[in-house]
Short mmCIF file of C-alpha atoms and ligand atoms in Angstrom, two decimals:
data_model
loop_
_atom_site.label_atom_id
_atom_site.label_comp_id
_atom_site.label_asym_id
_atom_site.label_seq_id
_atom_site.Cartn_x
_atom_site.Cartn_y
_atom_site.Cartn_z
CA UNK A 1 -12.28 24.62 39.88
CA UNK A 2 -8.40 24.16 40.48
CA UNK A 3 -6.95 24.51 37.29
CA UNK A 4 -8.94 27.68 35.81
CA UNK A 5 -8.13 28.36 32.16
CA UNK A 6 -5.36 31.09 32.10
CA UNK A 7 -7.28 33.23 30.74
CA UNK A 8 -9.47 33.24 33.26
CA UNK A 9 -6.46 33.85 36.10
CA UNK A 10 -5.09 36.93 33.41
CA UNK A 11 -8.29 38.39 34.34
CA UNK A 12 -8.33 38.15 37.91
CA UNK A 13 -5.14 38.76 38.34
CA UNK A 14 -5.26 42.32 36.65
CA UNK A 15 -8.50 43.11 38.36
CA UNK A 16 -6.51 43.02 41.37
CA UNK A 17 -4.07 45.88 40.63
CA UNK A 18 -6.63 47.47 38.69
CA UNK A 19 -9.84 47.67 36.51
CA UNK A 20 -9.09 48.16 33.12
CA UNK A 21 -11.84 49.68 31.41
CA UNK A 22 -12.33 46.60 28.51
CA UNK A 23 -12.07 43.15 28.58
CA UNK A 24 -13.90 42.37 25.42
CA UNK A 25 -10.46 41.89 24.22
CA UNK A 26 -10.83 38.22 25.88
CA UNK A 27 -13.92 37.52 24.25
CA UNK A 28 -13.48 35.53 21.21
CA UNK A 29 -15.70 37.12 18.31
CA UNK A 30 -19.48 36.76 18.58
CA UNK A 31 -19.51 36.42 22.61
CA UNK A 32 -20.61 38.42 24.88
CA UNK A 33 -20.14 42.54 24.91
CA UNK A 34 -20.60 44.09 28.60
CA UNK A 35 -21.65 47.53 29.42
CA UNK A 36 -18.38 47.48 31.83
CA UNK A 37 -15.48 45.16 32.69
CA UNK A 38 -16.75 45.13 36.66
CA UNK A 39 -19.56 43.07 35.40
CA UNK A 40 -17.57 40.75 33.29
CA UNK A 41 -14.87 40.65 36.36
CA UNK A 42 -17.48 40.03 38.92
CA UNK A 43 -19.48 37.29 36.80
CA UNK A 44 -15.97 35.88 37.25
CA UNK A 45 -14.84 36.18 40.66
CA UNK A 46 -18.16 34.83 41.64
CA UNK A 47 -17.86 31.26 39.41
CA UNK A 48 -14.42 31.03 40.55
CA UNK A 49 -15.15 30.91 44.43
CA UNK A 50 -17.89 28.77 43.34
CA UNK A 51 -20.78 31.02 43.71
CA UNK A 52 -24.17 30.77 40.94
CA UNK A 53 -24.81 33.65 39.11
CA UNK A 54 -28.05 35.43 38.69
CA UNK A 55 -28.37 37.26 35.40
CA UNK A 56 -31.25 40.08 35.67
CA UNK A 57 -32.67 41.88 32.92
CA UNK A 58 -35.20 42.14 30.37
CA UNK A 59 -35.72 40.46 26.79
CA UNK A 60 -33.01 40.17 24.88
CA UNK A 61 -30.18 41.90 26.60
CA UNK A 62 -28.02 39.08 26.21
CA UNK A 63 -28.22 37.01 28.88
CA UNK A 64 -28.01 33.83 27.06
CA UNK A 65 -25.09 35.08 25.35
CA UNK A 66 -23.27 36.05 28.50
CA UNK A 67 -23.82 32.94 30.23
CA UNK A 68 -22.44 30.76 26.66
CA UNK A 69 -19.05 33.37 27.18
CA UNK A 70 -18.85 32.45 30.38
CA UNK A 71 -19.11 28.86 29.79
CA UNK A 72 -16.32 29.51 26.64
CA UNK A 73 -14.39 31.23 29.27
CA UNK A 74 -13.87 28.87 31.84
CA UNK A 75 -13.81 25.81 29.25
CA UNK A 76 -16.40 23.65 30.44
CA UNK A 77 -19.83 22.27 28.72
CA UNK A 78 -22.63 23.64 29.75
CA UNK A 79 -26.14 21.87 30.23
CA UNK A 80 -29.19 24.25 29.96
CA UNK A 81 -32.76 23.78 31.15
CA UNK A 82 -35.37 26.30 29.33
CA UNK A 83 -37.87 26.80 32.06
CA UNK A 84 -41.51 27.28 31.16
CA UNK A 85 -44.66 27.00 33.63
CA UNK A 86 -44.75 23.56 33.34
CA UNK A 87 -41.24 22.80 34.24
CA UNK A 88 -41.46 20.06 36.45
CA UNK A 89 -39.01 17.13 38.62
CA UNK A 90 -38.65 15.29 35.42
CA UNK A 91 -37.81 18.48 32.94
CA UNK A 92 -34.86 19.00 35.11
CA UNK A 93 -34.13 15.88 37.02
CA UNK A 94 -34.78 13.12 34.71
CA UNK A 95 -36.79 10.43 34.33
CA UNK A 96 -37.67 6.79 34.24
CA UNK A 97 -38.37 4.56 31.41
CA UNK A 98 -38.36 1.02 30.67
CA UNK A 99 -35.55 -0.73 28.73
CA UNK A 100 -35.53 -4.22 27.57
CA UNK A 101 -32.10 -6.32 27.80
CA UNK A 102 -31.99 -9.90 26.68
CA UNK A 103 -35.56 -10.06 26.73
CA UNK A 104 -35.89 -8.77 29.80
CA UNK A 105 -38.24 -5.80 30.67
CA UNK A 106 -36.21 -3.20 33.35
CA UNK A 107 -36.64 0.28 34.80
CA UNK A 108 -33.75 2.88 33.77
CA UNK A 109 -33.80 6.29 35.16
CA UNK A 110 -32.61 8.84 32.00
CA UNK A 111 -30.95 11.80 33.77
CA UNK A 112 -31.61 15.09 33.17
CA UNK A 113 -29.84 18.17 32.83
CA UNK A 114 -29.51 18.97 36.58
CA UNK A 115 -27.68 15.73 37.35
CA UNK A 116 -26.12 15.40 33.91
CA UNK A 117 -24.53 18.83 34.74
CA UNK A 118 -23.72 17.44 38.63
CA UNK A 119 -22.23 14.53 37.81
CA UNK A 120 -20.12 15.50 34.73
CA UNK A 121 -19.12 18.99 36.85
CA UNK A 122 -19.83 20.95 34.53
CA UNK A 123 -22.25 24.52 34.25
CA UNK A 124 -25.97 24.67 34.18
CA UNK A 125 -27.78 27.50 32.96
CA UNK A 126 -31.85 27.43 33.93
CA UNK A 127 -33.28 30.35 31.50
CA UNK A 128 -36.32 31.84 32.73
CA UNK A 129 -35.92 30.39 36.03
CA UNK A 130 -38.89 32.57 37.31
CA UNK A 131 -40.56 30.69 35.13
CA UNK A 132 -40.95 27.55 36.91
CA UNK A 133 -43.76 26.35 38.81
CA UNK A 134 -43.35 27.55 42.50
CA UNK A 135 -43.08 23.26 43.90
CA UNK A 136 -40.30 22.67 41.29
CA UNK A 137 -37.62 24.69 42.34
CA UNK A 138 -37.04 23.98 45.44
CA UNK A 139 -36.03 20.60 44.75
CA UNK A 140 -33.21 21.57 44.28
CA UNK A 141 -32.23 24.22 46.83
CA UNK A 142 -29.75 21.45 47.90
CA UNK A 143 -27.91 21.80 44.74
CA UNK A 144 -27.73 25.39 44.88
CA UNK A 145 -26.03 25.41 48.45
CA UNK A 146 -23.05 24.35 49.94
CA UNK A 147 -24.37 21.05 49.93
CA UNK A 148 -24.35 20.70 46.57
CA UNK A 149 -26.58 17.91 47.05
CA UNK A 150 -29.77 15.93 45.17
CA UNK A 151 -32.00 13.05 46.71
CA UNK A 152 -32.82 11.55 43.19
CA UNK A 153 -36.77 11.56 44.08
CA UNK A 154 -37.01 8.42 41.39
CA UNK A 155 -33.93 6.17 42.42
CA UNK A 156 -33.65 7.83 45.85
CA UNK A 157 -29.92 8.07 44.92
CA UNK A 158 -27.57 10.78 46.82
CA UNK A 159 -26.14 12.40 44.33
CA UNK A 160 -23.18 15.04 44.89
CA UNK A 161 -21.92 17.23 42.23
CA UNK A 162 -18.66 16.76 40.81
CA UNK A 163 -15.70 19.96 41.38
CA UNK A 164 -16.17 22.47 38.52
CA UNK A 165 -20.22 22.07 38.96
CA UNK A 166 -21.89 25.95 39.03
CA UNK A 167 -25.10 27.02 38.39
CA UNK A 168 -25.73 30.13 35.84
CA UNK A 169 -29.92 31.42 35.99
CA UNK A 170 -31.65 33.90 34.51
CA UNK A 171 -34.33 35.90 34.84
CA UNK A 172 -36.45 38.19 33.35
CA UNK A 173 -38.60 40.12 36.32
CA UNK A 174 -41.71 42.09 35.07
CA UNK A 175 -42.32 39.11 32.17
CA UNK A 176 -45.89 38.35 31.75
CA UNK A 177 -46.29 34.50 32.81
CA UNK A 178 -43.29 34.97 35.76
CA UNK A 179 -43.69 34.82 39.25
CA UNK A 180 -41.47 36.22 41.91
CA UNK A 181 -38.19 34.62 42.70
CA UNK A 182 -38.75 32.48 45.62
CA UNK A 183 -36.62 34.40 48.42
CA UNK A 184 -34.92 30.95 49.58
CA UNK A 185 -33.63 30.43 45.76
CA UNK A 186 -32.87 34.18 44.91
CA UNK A 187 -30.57 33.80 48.67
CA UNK A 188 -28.71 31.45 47.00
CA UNK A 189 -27.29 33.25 44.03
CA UNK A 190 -24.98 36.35 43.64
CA UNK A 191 -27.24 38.45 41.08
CA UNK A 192 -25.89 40.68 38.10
CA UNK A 193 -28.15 42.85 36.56
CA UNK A 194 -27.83 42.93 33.14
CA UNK A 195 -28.62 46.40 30.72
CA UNK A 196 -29.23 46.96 27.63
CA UNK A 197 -25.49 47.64 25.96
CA UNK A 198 -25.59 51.35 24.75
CA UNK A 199 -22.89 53.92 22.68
CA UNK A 200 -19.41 52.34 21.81
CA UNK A 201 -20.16 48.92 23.15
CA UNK A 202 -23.38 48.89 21.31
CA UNK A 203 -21.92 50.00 17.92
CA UNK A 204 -19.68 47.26 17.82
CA UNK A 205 -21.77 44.60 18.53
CA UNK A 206 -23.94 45.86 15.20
CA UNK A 207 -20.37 46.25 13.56
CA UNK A 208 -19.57 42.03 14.19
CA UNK A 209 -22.70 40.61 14.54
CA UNK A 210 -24.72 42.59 11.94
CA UNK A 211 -24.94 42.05 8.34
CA UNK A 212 -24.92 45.81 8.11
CA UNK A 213 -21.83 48.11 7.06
CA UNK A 214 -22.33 51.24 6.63
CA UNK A 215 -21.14 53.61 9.46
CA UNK A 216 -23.57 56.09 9.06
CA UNK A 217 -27.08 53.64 9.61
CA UNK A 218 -25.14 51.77 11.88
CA UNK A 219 -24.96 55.27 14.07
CA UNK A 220 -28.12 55.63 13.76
CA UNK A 221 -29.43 52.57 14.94
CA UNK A 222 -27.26 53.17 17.68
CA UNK A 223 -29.20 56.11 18.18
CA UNK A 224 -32.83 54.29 17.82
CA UNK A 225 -32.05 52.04 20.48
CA UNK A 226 -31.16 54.84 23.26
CA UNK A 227 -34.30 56.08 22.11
CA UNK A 228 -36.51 52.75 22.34
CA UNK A 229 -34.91 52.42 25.91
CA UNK A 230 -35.83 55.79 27.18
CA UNK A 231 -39.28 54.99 25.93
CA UNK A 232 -39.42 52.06 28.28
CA UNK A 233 -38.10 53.48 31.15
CA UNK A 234 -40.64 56.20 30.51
CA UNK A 235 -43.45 53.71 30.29
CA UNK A 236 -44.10 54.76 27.05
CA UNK A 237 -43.40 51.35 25.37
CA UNK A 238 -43.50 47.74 26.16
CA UNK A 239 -40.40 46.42 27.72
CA UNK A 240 -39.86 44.43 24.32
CA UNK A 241 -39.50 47.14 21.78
CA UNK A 242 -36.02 47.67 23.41
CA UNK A 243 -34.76 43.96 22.65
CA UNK A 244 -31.22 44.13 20.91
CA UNK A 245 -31.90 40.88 19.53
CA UNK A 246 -34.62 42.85 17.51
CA UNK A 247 -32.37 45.99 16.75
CA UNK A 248 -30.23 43.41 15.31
CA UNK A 249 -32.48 42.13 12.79
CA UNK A 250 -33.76 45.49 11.93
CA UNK A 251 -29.92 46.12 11.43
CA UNK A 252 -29.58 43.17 9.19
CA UNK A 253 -32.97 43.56 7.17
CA UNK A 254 -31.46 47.43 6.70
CA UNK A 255 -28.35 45.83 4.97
CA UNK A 256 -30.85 45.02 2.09
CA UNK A 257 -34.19 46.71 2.65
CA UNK A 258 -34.69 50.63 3.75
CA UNK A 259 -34.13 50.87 7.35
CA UNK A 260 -37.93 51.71 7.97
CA UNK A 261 -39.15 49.04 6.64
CA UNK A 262 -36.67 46.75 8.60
CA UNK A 263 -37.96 48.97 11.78
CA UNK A 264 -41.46 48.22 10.70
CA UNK A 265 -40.77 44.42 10.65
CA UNK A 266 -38.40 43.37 13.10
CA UNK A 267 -39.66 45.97 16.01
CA UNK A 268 -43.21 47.85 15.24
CA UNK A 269 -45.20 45.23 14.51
CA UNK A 270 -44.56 43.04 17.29
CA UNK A 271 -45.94 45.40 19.77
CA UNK A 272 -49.93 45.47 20.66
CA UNK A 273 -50.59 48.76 21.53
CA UNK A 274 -51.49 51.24 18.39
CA UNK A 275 -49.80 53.64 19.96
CA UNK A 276 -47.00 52.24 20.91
CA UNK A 277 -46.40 51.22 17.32
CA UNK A 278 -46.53 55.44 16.27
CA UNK A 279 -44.28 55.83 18.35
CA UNK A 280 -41.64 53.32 17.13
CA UNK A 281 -42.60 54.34 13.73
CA UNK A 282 -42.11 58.68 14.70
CA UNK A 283 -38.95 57.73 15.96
CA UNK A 284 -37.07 55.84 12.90
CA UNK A 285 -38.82 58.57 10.47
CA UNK A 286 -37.23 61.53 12.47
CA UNK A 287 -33.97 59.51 12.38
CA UNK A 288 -34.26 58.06 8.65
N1 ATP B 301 -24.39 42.58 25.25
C1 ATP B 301 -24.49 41.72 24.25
N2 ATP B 301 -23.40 41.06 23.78
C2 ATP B 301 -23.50 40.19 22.76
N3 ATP B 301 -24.63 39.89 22.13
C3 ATP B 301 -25.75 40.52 22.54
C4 ATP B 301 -25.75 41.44 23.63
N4 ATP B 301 -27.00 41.91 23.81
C5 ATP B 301 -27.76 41.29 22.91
N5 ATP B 301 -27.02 40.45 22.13
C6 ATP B 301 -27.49 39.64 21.00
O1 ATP B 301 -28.90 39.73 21.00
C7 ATP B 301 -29.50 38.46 20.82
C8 ATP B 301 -30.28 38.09 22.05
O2 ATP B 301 -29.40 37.78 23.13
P1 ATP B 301 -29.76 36.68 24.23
O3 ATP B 301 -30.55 35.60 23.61
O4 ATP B 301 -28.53 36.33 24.94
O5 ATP B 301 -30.72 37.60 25.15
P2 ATP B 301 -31.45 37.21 26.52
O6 ATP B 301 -31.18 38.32 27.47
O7 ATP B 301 -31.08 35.83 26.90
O8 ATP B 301 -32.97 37.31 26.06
P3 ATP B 301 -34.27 36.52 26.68
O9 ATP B 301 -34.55 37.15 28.01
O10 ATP B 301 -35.33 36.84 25.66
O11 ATP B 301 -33.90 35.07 26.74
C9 ATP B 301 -28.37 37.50 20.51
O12 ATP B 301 -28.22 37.42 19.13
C10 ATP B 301 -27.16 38.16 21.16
O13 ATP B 301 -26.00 37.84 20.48
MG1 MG B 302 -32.18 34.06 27.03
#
């Protein structure tokens, strides 16, 4: 990546004398709001020197979103590849079909993301990439190394990644349906954990990405959502409850309906446990 987008470099370059406490003033509305600038600074450095990124953390901390700002950031497309357990050669490779020209019945391989994002240089993100089944990944541990590398299994094709290729993943450890990171593939990624946003940072992400004004509820959900974390960490809720995505549409349901309701439907009743869901529910009547 010679020519990184200025914006990029004004970032960099400040880090260097010293480490201003917010960047978010670089990302365009709607993108990604970090807990600190290190994290936004270090997502960075490591893209720059041509490192992959591993993003860390549970449901709906914004992982996704980080990884689109990131893309915005440095100005390139990025290809994605949602991993599930049956992610296989062909879900991220490609695969072959037949064509018919003039008549004539041929085999054409139709790339996939991996070697759409290779040969064009641009990002990949792989969501969930704990996901996978435990034979797929390594397929590509030749991508995610210096080699930056792929034997096309179904045209036995070397392929070699264009400049400006990187590889963003994500994962969600502790997710039912995940396995463990293979230790060859986590080796080959510098990993950012990624928290739930809290306080200021927190309150203005509701403020631009919320259909919800007022101040005063807006606080407040501020204040559910320290609360719904500390229940987690406690073990006293499932890991889920905490999701900002769902704060956020409890926060826009509030706009329009009373805020426990909007609790009730965007966070209570998607947990399980009974008492779980009392829980939720004690919490937004104390702070209702
Ligand atoms: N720190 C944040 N900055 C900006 N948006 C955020 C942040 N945290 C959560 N969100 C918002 O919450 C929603 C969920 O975010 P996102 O999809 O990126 O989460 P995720 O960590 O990828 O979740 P999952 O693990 O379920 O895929 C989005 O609407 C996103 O804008
Ligand atoms: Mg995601």
């Amino acid at each position: 990546m010679n020519n990184l987008p200025e914006q990029i470099h004004a970032i960099l370059q400040q880090n260097k004398r010293t480490d201003p406490t917010n960047y978010n003033y670089l990302i365009k509305q709607g993108g990604y709001v970090a807990p600190n600038s290190a994290l936004i600074t270090d997502a960075i450095t490591a893209l720059s020197l041509g490192k992959n990124i591993l993003l860390k953390g549970p449901t709906g901390t914004g992982k996704t979103k980080f990884a689109e700002t990131l893309s915005f950031l440095f100005q390139q497309p990025m290809f994605s590849v949602n991993s599930s357990i049956d992610l296989d050669a062909e879900s991220l490779l490609g695969f072959k079909t037949l064509t018919y020209e003039n008549n004539k019945q041929q085999i054409q391989f139709v790339p996939g993301p991996v070697i759409n994002a290779m040969n064009d240089g641009s990002f990949l993100y792989i969501d969930e990439i704990n996901m996978a089944k435990p034979e797929t990944l390594p397929l590509i541990n030749g991508v995610l190394d210096y080699r930056r590398t792929l034997t096309n299994p179904f045209t036995n094709e070397v392929i070699t990644a264009k400049e400006g290729f990187r590889v963003i993943a994500a994962i969600n450890e502790g997710y039912i349906g995940t396995v463990p990171l293979n230790e060859a593939l986590k080796n080959r990624f510098i990993v950012l954990e990624i928290p739930y946003i809290a306080g200021d940072q927190l309150l203005a992400l509701i403020k631009s990405n919320s259909t919800l004004t007022d101040m005063q509820t807006i606080k407040l959900f501020v204040q559910l959502s320290e609360d719904l974390v500390r229940g987690v960490k406690q073990g006293k809720l499932a890991e889920d409850a905490a999701s900002i995505r769902a704060l956020l549409d409890a926060c826009d349901l509030s706009s329009l309906i009373p805020p426990e309701r909007a609790i009730k439907r965007a966070i209570v009743d998607k947990l399980e446990d009974d008492r779980e869901k009392q829980f939720v529910q004690n919490l937004a009547e104390t702070l209702f």
